[in-house]
Short mmCIF file of C-alpha atoms and ligand atoms in Angstrom, two decimals:
data_model
loop_
_atom_site.label_atom_id
_atom_site.label_comp_id
_atom_site.label_asym_id
_atom_site.label_seq_id
_atom_site.Cartn_x
_atom_site.Cartn_y
_atom_site.Cartn_z
CA UNK A 1 34.75 -26.60 -9.87
CA UNK A 2 36.83 -23.97 -8.09
CA UNK A 3 34.50 -21.07 -7.36
CA UNK A 4 34.87 -17.69 -5.65
CA UNK A 5 31.78 -15.93 -4.31
CA UNK A 6 32.43 -12.26 -3.69
CA UNK A 7 30.28 -10.67 -1.01
CA UNK A 8 29.12 -12.60 2.06
CA UNK A 9 25.81 -10.85 2.53
CA UNK A 10 22.57 -12.69 2.35
CA UNK A 11 22.79 -13.76 -1.30
CA UNK A 12 26.53 -14.44 -1.28
CA UNK A 13 26.50 -16.62 1.79
CA UNK A 14 23.50 -18.70 0.72
CA UNK A 15 24.97 -19.06 -2.78
CA UNK A 16 28.44 -19.98 -1.51
CA UNK A 17 27.11 -22.56 0.93
CA UNK A 18 24.63 -23.93 -1.63
CA UNK A 19 27.27 -24.29 -4.37
CA UNK A 20 29.62 -26.04 -1.94
CA UNK A 21 26.79 -28.40 -1.05
CA UNK A 22 26.49 -29.22 -4.76
CA UNK A 23 30.08 -30.50 -4.55
CA UNK A 24 31.96 -27.41 -5.77
CA UNK A 25 35.07 -26.08 -4.06
CA UNK A 26 34.02 -22.64 -2.86
CA UNK A 27 35.80 -19.70 -1.32
CA UNK A 28 33.65 -16.83 -0.07
CA UNK A 29 35.29 -13.40 0.08
CA UNK A 30 34.44 -10.15 1.76
CA UNK A 31 36.33 -6.94 2.36
CA UNK A 32 34.97 -6.82 5.91
CA UNK A 33 37.54 -8.64 8.12
CA UNK A 34 35.11 -8.80 11.06
CA UNK A 35 32.58 -10.72 8.99
CA UNK A 36 35.17 -13.16 7.68
CA UNK A 37 36.62 -13.63 11.14
CA UNK A 38 33.16 -14.40 12.52
CA UNK A 39 32.46 -16.86 9.69
CA UNK A 40 35.80 -18.55 10.29
CA UNK A 41 34.71 -19.00 13.90
CA UNK A 42 31.48 -20.65 12.83
CA UNK A 43 29.26 -17.61 13.43
CA UNK A 44 26.57 -16.84 10.83
CA UNK A 45 25.98 -13.07 10.61
CA UNK A 46 22.40 -13.39 9.29
CA UNK A 47 19.31 -15.21 10.45
CA UNK A 48 18.29 -17.78 7.87
CA UNK A 49 16.82 -21.14 8.89
CA UNK A 50 19.15 -24.03 8.01
CA UNK A 51 22.06 -21.86 6.81
CA UNK A 52 24.23 -22.59 9.85
CA UNK A 53 23.96 -26.35 9.27
CA UNK A 54 24.84 -26.23 5.58
CA UNK A 55 27.77 -23.86 6.26
CA UNK A 56 29.24 -25.99 9.03
CA UNK A 57 28.77 -29.22 7.06
CA UNK A 58 30.60 -27.87 4.02
CA UNK A 59 33.33 -26.17 6.06
CA UNK A 60 33.79 -29.48 7.90
CA UNK A 61 34.05 -31.41 4.65
CA UNK A 62 36.59 -28.92 3.27
CA UNK A 63 34.51 -27.51 0.39
CA UNK A 64 33.83 -24.06 1.87
CA UNK A 65 36.27 -21.42 3.09
CA UNK A 66 36.18 -17.72 3.92
CA UNK A 67 38.78 -15.08 3.16
CA UNK A 68 39.45 -11.37 2.78
CA UNK A 69 42.15 -12.12 0.19
CA UNK A 70 40.22 -11.30 -2.97
CA UNK A 71 43.17 -11.43 -5.41
CA UNK A 72 44.10 -14.94 -4.25
CA UNK A 73 40.47 -16.09 -4.48
CA UNK A 74 40.29 -14.75 -8.05
CA UNK A 75 43.52 -16.45 -9.08
CA UNK A 76 42.48 -19.90 -7.78
CA UNK A 77 38.97 -19.86 -9.22
CA UNK A 78 37.58 -20.75 -12.63
CA UNK A 79 34.21 -19.16 -11.85
CA UNK A 80 33.64 -15.97 -9.86
CA UNK A 81 30.18 -15.06 -8.59
CA UNK A 82 29.60 -11.37 -7.86
CA UNK A 83 27.17 -11.11 -4.95
CA UNK A 84 27.90 -7.66 -3.55
CA UNK A 85 25.24 -5.13 -2.62
CA UNK A 86 23.52 -2.86 -5.14
CA UNK A 87 21.81 -0.45 -2.72
CA UNK A 88 19.33 2.10 -4.04
CA UNK A 89 20.59 5.64 -4.60
CA UNK A 90 18.33 8.52 -3.46
CA UNK A 91 16.80 8.68 -6.97
CA UNK A 92 15.81 4.97 -6.83
CA UNK A 93 18.49 3.75 -9.26
CA UNK A 94 20.86 0.95 -8.19
CA UNK A 95 24.29 1.97 -6.93
CA UNK A 96 26.80 -0.10 -8.91
CA UNK A 97 29.91 1.13 -7.14
CA UNK A 98 30.65 -2.20 -5.43
CA UNK A 99 30.05 -4.24 -8.59
CA UNK A 100 32.45 -1.97 -10.52
CA UNK A 101 35.08 -2.25 -7.78
CA UNK A 102 34.90 -6.06 -7.91
CA UNK A 103 35.05 -6.06 -11.74
CA UNK A 104 38.17 -3.89 -11.61
CA UNK A 105 39.78 -6.20 -9.05
CA UNK A 106 39.01 -9.25 -11.20
CA UNK A 107 40.44 -7.48 -14.27
CA UNK A 108 43.62 -6.73 -12.35
CA UNK A 109 44.21 -10.22 -10.95
CA UNK A 110 42.95 -12.52 -13.73
CA UNK A 111 45.56 -15.22 -14.40
CA UNK A 112 43.60 -17.32 -16.91
CA UNK A 113 40.12 -17.60 -18.43
CA UNK A 114 37.45 -16.61 -15.90
CA UNK A 115 33.73 -17.06 -15.87
CA UNK A 116 32.33 -13.96 -14.16
CA UNK A 117 28.76 -14.39 -12.97
CA UNK A 118 26.46 -11.69 -11.64
CA UNK A 119 24.28 -12.97 -8.81
CA UNK A 120 23.48 -9.53 -7.40
CA UNK A 121 20.38 -7.95 -8.92
CA UNK A 122 21.91 -5.56 -11.41
CA UNK A 123 20.41 -3.12 -13.92
CA UNK A 124 20.13 -4.30 -17.48
CA UNK A 125 23.44 -3.53 -19.18
CA UNK A 126 25.62 -4.25 -16.13
CA UNK A 127 26.90 -7.53 -17.60
CA UNK A 128 28.16 -5.66 -20.65
CA UNK A 129 29.71 -2.99 -18.42
CA UNK A 130 31.66 -5.70 -16.53
CA UNK A 131 32.66 -7.27 -19.86
CA UNK A 132 34.14 -3.93 -20.99
CA UNK A 133 36.10 -3.61 -17.74
CA UNK A 134 37.51 -7.15 -18.17
CA UNK A 135 38.29 -6.56 -21.86
CA UNK A 136 40.26 -3.45 -20.98
CA UNK A 137 42.41 -5.28 -18.43
CA UNK A 138 45.06 -5.79 -21.10
CA UNK A 139 46.51 -8.92 -19.43
CA UNK A 140 45.55 -11.20 -22.33
CA UNK A 141 43.10 -13.38 -20.37
CA UNK A 142 39.49 -13.77 -21.31
CA UNK A 143 36.66 -13.00 -18.93
CA UNK A 144 33.25 -14.40 -19.95
CA UNK A 145 30.16 -12.77 -18.52
CA UNK A 146 27.14 -14.67 -17.26
CA UNK A 147 23.98 -13.37 -15.63
CA UNK A 148 22.52 -15.86 -13.17
CA UNK A 149 19.90 -14.06 -11.07
CA UNK A 150 18.81 -15.40 -7.70
CA UNK A 151 15.19 -16.03 -6.73
CA UNK A 152 15.76 -16.73 -3.05
CA UNK A 153 13.15 -15.78 -0.50
CA UNK A 154 14.39 -14.81 2.92
CA UNK A 155 13.32 -17.44 5.42
CA UNK A 156 13.29 -20.25 2.83
CA UNK A 157 16.45 -19.41 0.90
CA UNK A 158 18.13 -22.79 1.37
CA UNK A 159 15.16 -24.68 -0.01
CA UNK A 160 14.86 -22.15 -2.85
CA UNK A 161 18.53 -22.68 -3.71
CA UNK A 162 18.37 -26.46 -3.57
CA UNK A 163 15.04 -26.85 -5.37
CA UNK A 164 14.48 -23.75 -7.49
CA UNK A 165 11.54 -23.41 -9.90
CA UNK A 166 14.12 -22.65 -12.58
CA UNK A 167 17.73 -21.65 -13.14
CA UNK A 168 18.21 -18.66 -15.43
CA UNK A 169 21.49 -18.42 -17.35
CA UNK A 170 22.24 -15.40 -19.52
CA UNK A 171 25.41 -15.92 -21.56
CA UNK A 172 26.79 -15.32 -25.02
CA UNK A 173 28.86 -18.45 -25.63
CA UNK A 174 28.41 -22.22 -25.40
CA UNK A 175 31.45 -22.73 -23.15
CA UNK A 176 30.00 -20.45 -20.48
CA UNK A 177 26.63 -22.20 -20.66
CA UNK A 178 28.37 -25.57 -20.33
CA UNK A 179 30.34 -24.43 -17.27
CA UNK A 180 27.19 -23.08 -15.61
CA UNK A 181 25.43 -26.38 -16.18
CA UNK A 182 28.40 -28.14 -14.59
CA UNK A 183 28.22 -25.87 -11.53
CA UNK A 184 24.52 -26.64 -11.08
CA UNK A 185 24.85 -30.31 -12.08
CA UNK A 186 22.80 -31.78 -9.18
CA UNK A 187 19.76 -29.80 -10.35
CA UNK A 188 19.66 -31.73 -13.65
CA UNK A 189 18.73 -34.93 -11.85
CA UNK A 190 15.85 -33.08 -10.18
CA UNK A 191 14.68 -32.04 -13.67
CA UNK A 192 14.78 -28.35 -12.77
CA UNK A 193 14.23 -26.31 -15.96
CA UNK A 194 17.16 -24.20 -17.19
CA UNK A 195 16.27 -20.99 -19.02
CA UNK A 196 19.23 -20.17 -21.26
CA UNK A 197 19.18 -16.78 -22.91
CA UNK A 198 21.31 -13.71 -23.55
CA UNK A 199 22.70 -11.57 -20.72
CA UNK A 200 20.21 -8.70 -21.14
CA UNK A 201 17.15 -10.99 -21.08
CA UNK A 202 18.43 -12.74 -17.98
CA UNK A 203 19.00 -9.41 -16.21
CA UNK A 204 15.47 -8.34 -17.15
CA UNK A 205 13.92 -11.67 -16.03
CA UNK A 206 14.92 -10.87 -12.47
CA UNK A 207 13.33 -7.40 -12.49
CA UNK A 208 10.27 -8.59 -14.39
CA UNK A 209 9.73 -11.48 -11.94
CA UNK A 210 10.02 -9.28 -8.84
CA UNK A 211 7.96 -6.54 -10.52
CA UNK A 212 5.21 -9.00 -11.38
CA UNK A 213 5.11 -10.49 -7.86
CA UNK A 214 4.97 -6.97 -6.39
CA UNK A 215 2.14 -6.21 -8.84
CA UNK A 216 0.18 -9.20 -7.58
CA UNK A 217 0.56 -7.93 -4.02
CA UNK A 218 -0.44 -4.34 -4.79
CA UNK A 219 -3.33 -5.68 -6.86
CA UNK A 220 -4.72 -7.83 -4.04
CA UNK A 221 -4.16 -5.00 -1.57
CA UNK A 222 -6.35 -2.76 -3.71
CA UNK A 223 -8.90 -5.58 -4.02
CA UNK A 224 -8.86 -5.66 -0.20
CA UNK A 225 -9.75 -1.97 -0.13
CA UNK A 226 -12.64 -2.72 -2.51
CA UNK A 227 -13.71 -5.58 -0.23
CA UNK A 228 -13.82 -3.24 2.75
CA UNK A 229 -15.93 -0.77 0.78
CA UNK A 230 -18.28 -3.40 -0.63
CA UNK A 231 -18.62 -5.89 2.23
CA UNK A 232 -16.69 -8.67 0.48
CA UNK A 233 -13.97 -10.94 1.88
CA UNK A 234 -10.52 -10.67 0.27
CA UNK A 235 -9.54 -14.20 1.32
CA UNK A 236 -12.48 -15.61 -0.61
CA UNK A 237 -11.87 -13.32 -3.56
CA UNK A 238 -8.17 -14.29 -3.66
CA UNK A 239 -9.07 -17.96 -3.49
CA UNK A 240 -11.67 -17.61 -6.20
CA UNK A 241 -9.18 -15.79 -8.42
CA UNK A 242 -6.16 -17.89 -7.58
CA UNK A 243 -7.71 -21.25 -8.41
CA UNK A 244 -7.70 -20.11 -12.02
CA UNK A 245 -4.40 -21.69 -13.05
CA UNK A 246 -3.68 -18.75 -15.33
CA UNK A 247 -3.60 -16.52 -12.23
CA UNK A 248 -2.23 -18.87 -9.54
CA UNK A 249 -2.94 -18.63 -5.83
CA UNK A 250 0.50 -17.54 -4.59
CA UNK A 251 1.28 -13.91 -3.67
CA UNK A 252 -2.37 -12.99 -3.28
CA UNK A 253 -2.21 -12.49 0.47
CA UNK A 254 -3.49 -9.01 1.34
CA UNK A 255 -1.56 -7.23 4.05
CA UNK A 256 0.19 -4.04 5.11
CA UNK A 257 2.12 -3.60 1.83
CA UNK A 258 5.28 -5.29 0.61
CA UNK A 259 8.66 -4.62 2.16
CA UNK A 260 12.09 -6.20 2.40
CA UNK A 261 15.36 -5.66 0.66
CA UNK A 262 14.11 -6.67 -2.81
CA UNK A 263 10.64 -5.67 -3.96
CA UNK A 264 10.80 -1.97 -2.99
CA UNK A 265 14.36 -1.64 -4.34
CA UNK A 266 13.87 -3.64 -7.52
CA UNK A 267 10.54 -2.07 -8.51
CA UNK A 268 12.01 1.44 -8.04
CA UNK A 269 15.10 0.40 -10.00
CA UNK A 270 13.16 -0.99 -12.97
CA UNK A 271 11.01 2.16 -13.08
CA UNK A 272 14.24 4.16 -13.11
CA UNK A 273 15.80 1.99 -15.86
CA UNK A 274 12.69 2.49 -18.01
CA UNK A 275 12.88 6.27 -17.50
CA UNK A 276 16.50 6.33 -18.54
CA UNK A 277 15.49 4.69 -21.80
CA UNK A 278 12.73 7.30 -22.26
CA UNK A 279 9.83 5.08 -21.19
CA UNK A 280 7.49 5.27 -18.23
CA UNK A 281 6.83 1.77 -16.83
CA UNK A 282 3.30 2.73 -15.86
CA UNK A 283 2.22 -0.47 -14.09
CA UNK A 284 5.31 -0.54 -11.90
CA UNK A 285 4.91 3.16 -11.06
CA UNK A 286 1.32 2.42 -9.99
CA UNK A 287 2.44 -0.61 -7.95
CA UNK A 288 4.83 1.61 -6.01
CA UNK A 289 2.22 4.31 -5.44
CA UNK A 290 -0.32 1.75 -4.25
CA UNK A 291 2.21 0.24 -1.86
CA UNK A 292 2.85 3.65 -0.27
CA UNK A 293 -0.85 4.37 0.10
CA UNK A 294 -1.54 0.91 1.58
CA UNK A 295 1.14 1.50 4.21
CA UNK A 296 -0.46 4.86 5.13
CA UNK A 297 -3.85 3.18 5.21
CA UNK A 298 -2.63 0.78 7.90
CA UNK A 299 -1.86 3.70 10.23
CA UNK A 300 -5.40 5.03 9.67
CA UNK A 301 -6.81 1.55 10.22
CA UNK A 302 -5.23 1.29 13.68
CA UNK A 303 -6.15 4.86 14.62
CA UNK A 304 -9.70 4.25 13.36
CA UNK A 305 -9.88 1.16 15.58
CA UNK A 306 -8.90 3.40 18.51
CA UNK A 307 -11.95 5.55 17.77
CA UNK A 308 -9.86 8.09 15.85
CA UNK A 309 -7.65 9.11 18.77
CA UNK A 310 -4.18 7.61 19.30
CA UNK A 311 -2.82 10.20 21.73
CA UNK A 312 -1.86 8.60 25.02
CA UNK A 313 -3.08 5.17 23.90
CA UNK A 314 -0.79 2.14 24.05
CA UNK A 315 -0.50 -0.01 20.94
CA UNK A 316 1.04 -3.49 21.19
CA UNK A 317 2.75 -4.52 17.96
CA UNK A 318 3.38 -8.21 17.29
CA UNK A 319 6.01 -8.63 14.59
CA UNK A 320 8.49 -6.05 13.29
CA UNK A 321 10.38 -7.83 10.48
CA UNK A 322 9.06 -7.36 6.92
CA UNK A 323 8.00 -11.01 6.97
CA UNK A 324 8.35 -14.04 9.28
CA UNK A 325 11.49 -16.15 9.68
CA UNK A 326 13.88 -13.27 9.17
CA UNK A 327 15.58 -10.59 11.25
CA UNK A 328 15.45 -8.22 8.29
CA UNK A 329 13.90 -4.82 8.95
CA UNK A 330 14.73 -3.30 5.56
CA UNK A 331 11.71 -1.40 4.26
CA UNK A 332 9.47 -3.26 6.69
CA UNK A 333 5.89 -1.93 6.57
CA UNK A 334 6.09 -1.76 10.37
CA UNK A 335 8.44 1.24 10.07
CA UNK A 336 5.86 3.71 8.65
CA UNK A 337 3.20 2.04 10.81
CA UNK A 338 5.02 2.56 14.11
CA UNK A 339 6.40 5.98 13.19
CA UNK A 340 2.93 7.07 11.99
CA UNK A 341 1.30 5.91 15.23
CA UNK A 342 4.00 7.58 17.34
CA UNK A 343 3.48 10.81 15.40
CA UNK A 344 -0.17 10.69 16.41
CA UNK A 345 0.85 10.35 20.05
CA UNK A 346 0.57 6.55 20.53
CA UNK A 347 2.86 4.69 22.91
CA UNK A 348 4.34 1.52 21.40
CA UNK A 349 5.11 -1.84 22.97
CA UNK A 350 6.57 -4.38 20.55
CA UNK A 351 7.90 -7.89 20.18
CA UNK A 352 9.42 -9.81 17.27
CA UNK A 353 10.93 -13.30 17.54
CA UNK A 354 13.89 -12.42 15.28
CA UNK A 355 14.17 -8.73 14.45
CA UNK A 356 14.41 -6.95 17.82
CA UNK A 357 18.11 -6.13 17.54
CA UNK A 358 17.79 -4.66 14.06
CA UNK A 359 14.66 -2.72 14.96
CA UNK A 360 16.48 -1.05 17.86
CA UNK A 361 18.59 0.74 15.23
CA UNK A 362 15.43 2.17 13.65
CA UNK A 363 12.92 3.09 16.34
CA UNK A 364 13.10 5.34 19.36
CA UNK A 365 10.89 5.25 22.44
CA UNK A 366 9.55 1.74 22.06
CA UNK A 367 9.06 -0.63 24.97
CA UNK A 368 10.46 -3.97 23.78
CA UNK A 369 8.87 -7.04 25.34
CA UNK A 370 9.88 -10.68 25.77
CA UNK A 371 6.84 -12.31 24.14
CA UNK A 372 3.36 -11.65 22.75
CA UNK A 373 1.68 -11.73 26.16
CA UNK A 374 4.02 -9.26 27.80
CA UNK A 375 3.46 -6.99 24.77
CA UNK A 376 -0.32 -7.15 25.17
CA UNK A 377 -0.19 -6.16 28.85
CA UNK A 378 -2.19 -2.99 29.46
CA UNK A 379 -2.42 -2.09 25.74
CA UNK A 380 -5.46 -0.42 24.17
CA UNK A 381 -5.02 -2.44 20.97
CA UNK A 382 -3.01 -5.43 19.79
CA UNK A 383 -1.74 -5.22 16.20
CA UNK A 384 -0.53 -8.33 14.37
CA UNK A 385 1.95 -6.84 11.91
CA UNK A 386 4.05 -9.87 10.86
CA UNK A 387 2.63 -13.38 10.62
CA UNK A 388 5.20 -15.34 12.65
CA UNK A 389 3.83 -18.81 13.47
CA UNK A 390 3.82 -18.11 17.19
CA UNK A 391 1.23 -15.35 16.63
CA UNK A 392 -1.11 -17.75 14.83
CA UNK A 393 -1.98 -19.71 17.92
CA UNK A 394 -2.18 -17.16 20.72
CA UNK A 395 -4.03 -18.04 23.91
CA UNK A 396 -6.84 -15.59 23.18
CA UNK A 397 -8.40 -15.84 26.63
CA UNK A 398 -5.08 -14.80 28.13
CA UNK A 399 -4.61 -12.01 25.59
CA UNK A 400 -8.09 -10.66 26.38
CA UNK A 401 -7.32 -10.51 30.09
CA UNK A 402 -4.03 -8.71 29.49
CA UNK A 403 -5.37 -6.04 27.11
CA UNK A 404 -7.05 -2.91 28.45
CA UNK A 405 -9.85 -3.56 25.96
CA UNK A 406 -10.39 -6.59 23.69
CA UNK A 407 -9.28 -4.96 20.44
CA UNK A 408 -7.15 -6.75 17.82
CA UNK A 409 -6.09 -5.24 14.50
CA UNK A 410 -4.81 -8.10 12.36
CA UNK A 411 -2.89 -6.72 9.37
CA UNK A 412 -2.02 -10.26 8.16
CA UNK A 413 -5.49 -11.86 8.33
CA UNK A 414 -4.19 -14.60 10.59
CA UNK A 415 -7.45 -15.19 12.49
CA UNK A 416 -11.00 -15.95 11.50
CA UNK A 417 -13.28 -12.93 12.07
CA UNK A 418 -16.22 -15.07 13.28
CA UNK A 419 -14.11 -16.91 15.80
CA UNK A 420 -12.68 -13.63 17.10
CA UNK A 421 -16.15 -12.19 17.50
CA UNK A 422 -17.24 -15.32 19.36
CA UNK A 423 -14.18 -14.95 21.62
CA UNK A 424 -15.41 -11.46 22.50
CA UNK A 425 -12.92 -9.37 20.54
CA UNK A 426 -13.43 -6.32 18.42
CA UNK A 427 -11.47 -7.68 15.48
CA UNK A 428 -10.37 -5.62 12.51
CA UNK A 429 -8.42 -7.18 9.67
CA UNK A 430 -7.58 -6.41 6.03
CA UNK A 431 -10.25 -6.63 3.34
CA UNK A 432 -12.69 -8.62 5.44
CA UNK A 433 -15.91 -7.33 6.91
CA UNK A 434 -17.72 -8.91 9.79
CA UNK A 435 -20.74 -9.85 7.69
CA UNK A 436 -18.67 -11.39 4.89
CA UNK A 437 -18.86 -15.16 5.04
CA UNK A 438 -16.20 -16.91 7.05
CA UNK A 439 -13.63 -18.87 5.09
CA UNK A 440 -14.68 -21.97 7.02
CA UNK A 441 -18.08 -21.79 5.38
CA UNK A 442 -16.83 -21.70 1.84
CA UNK A 443 -14.06 -24.27 1.89
C1 UGA B 1 11.56 -11.74 -2.91
C2 UGA B 1 11.13 -12.77 -3.98
O1 UGA B 1 10.01 -13.51 -3.50
C3 UGA B 1 12.28 -13.72 -4.30
O2 UGA B 1 11.91 -14.60 -5.34
C4 UGA B 1 13.51 -12.90 -4.74
O3 UGA B 1 14.62 -13.71 -5.00
C5 UGA B 1 13.86 -11.91 -3.65
O4 UGA B 1 12.73 -11.06 -3.39
C6 UGA B 1 15.05 -11.11 -4.15
O5 UGA B 1 14.91 -10.39 -5.12
O6 UGA B 1 16.15 -11.30 -3.62
P1 UGA B 1 11.75 -11.73 -0.24
O7 UGA B 1 11.99 -10.27 -0.35
O8 UGA B 1 12.63 -12.55 0.64
O9 UGA B 1 11.82 -12.43 -1.70
O10 UGA B 1 10.29 -11.92 0.34
P2 UGA B 1 8.85 -12.33 -0.18
O11 UGA B 1 8.45 -13.57 0.50
O12 UGA B 1 8.74 -12.29 -1.62
O13 UGA B 1 7.99 -11.14 0.45
C7 UGA B 1 8.20 -9.77 0.10
C8 UGA B 1 7.16 -8.90 0.73
O14 UGA B 1 5.87 -9.12 0.14
C9 UGA B 1 6.96 -9.11 2.23
O15 UGA B 1 6.79 -7.87 2.86
C10 UGA B 1 5.69 -9.94 2.32
O16 UGA B 1 4.99 -9.78 3.52
C11 UGA B 1 4.90 -9.36 1.15
N1 UGA B 1 3.88 -10.28 0.63
C12 UGA B 1 4.24 -11.44 0.00
C13 UGA B 1 2.53 -9.95 0.74
O17 UGA B 1 2.16 -8.89 1.30
N2 UGA B 1 1.60 -10.80 0.22
C14 UGA B 1 1.92 -11.95 -0.41
O18 UGA B 1 1.00 -12.67 -0.87
C15 UGA B 1 3.29 -12.29 -0.52
#
């Protein structure tokens, strides 16, 4: 099918490349000529494992193109995916300016029936708003609205696109549902479930899914606090809970709080949507509050490890991105961590395998290093802030020699506390106490 994907950000690019790989004829559009020029020269503006290969393969085989000519892309396409940004406004609600602009452009240039699909995470009611814009175009062509939320995780987006747990389609007519099934045809043979519902339910599924995952994280982070108070081990508690198939073991990893471009934005947005309809979404409000307090707690944890005094001390931070395998610094928990430590007078050395460039736009007065060992050199404490694989197998002997004192604060629970003690480190992690049993003993 001839498809236009509007917006070549993270979601748009993965979607465009993924749909082309399914055999569709895809044109990706963006108003930013620099971005399109770079893409046309084979440069991928974001860091996502495997994306470069799938883009170049599909460009090479003639199924994927890039353009700034939005009207032409609209005219040639039967289906148009909207994948533009919906950044949060200062009050937490989603800014729909770009979605409205695209809807108006589609309305103006429609030259036949168009399937208009929202891929961006949009507040409930946005599909109907786009429908009204298309209906008012007055050019006699019908625009059908579909909500088709994405569930891509940064770092594994290609796999998530090619083998999703489910495809959600929110539409109001059989023709639209049929066309969507055609677009995603290869997923039928993999027996991927399709959830077909109305537009509003589909829009809410996205917020409810992200809200629930964020709830799991805030929940386990509070359990971790309880573990620290009671002498329990959060890894064991999470395992013991998660093996109950009604709970599930995923997203029960305690850490420094959730970040990224989705959970913070989407949880605030759903709380805001509820308020606008006169309801307080109490669980989500609590999830957000807990996340803030967990992030603050991490600053206290590091300062506590430094015997309560950060002034003049050097802290080595391993990992800056909000999670591994991405260069994304948006709402990374390392931002309040580093700024909080700097405010208390700490000097920061830092290294991240992917997010150094983006972090330079955020932090001041940081010494950036070339690898974990250079970062550790002369530091009073080493903090593992993002669980990149290369931090999971550090040469601990070497790290110990490089540090001023053998102190590691592991905010991602990468190492085993007993092993670290045996290696001669003072090791502080999240929700695990030294006398709690090691995971090795309970597996
Ligand atoms: C998230 C969802 O997982 C995707 O399904 C969704 O499509 C996406 O948002 C979106 O709405 O676009 P993403 O933000 O890429 O994906 O990252 P996650 O892997 O979900 O991690 C989010 C944050 O939660 C990270 O800061 C991560 O460190 C944290 N996290 C995750 C934990 O602290 N503990 C966990 O057990 C899992």
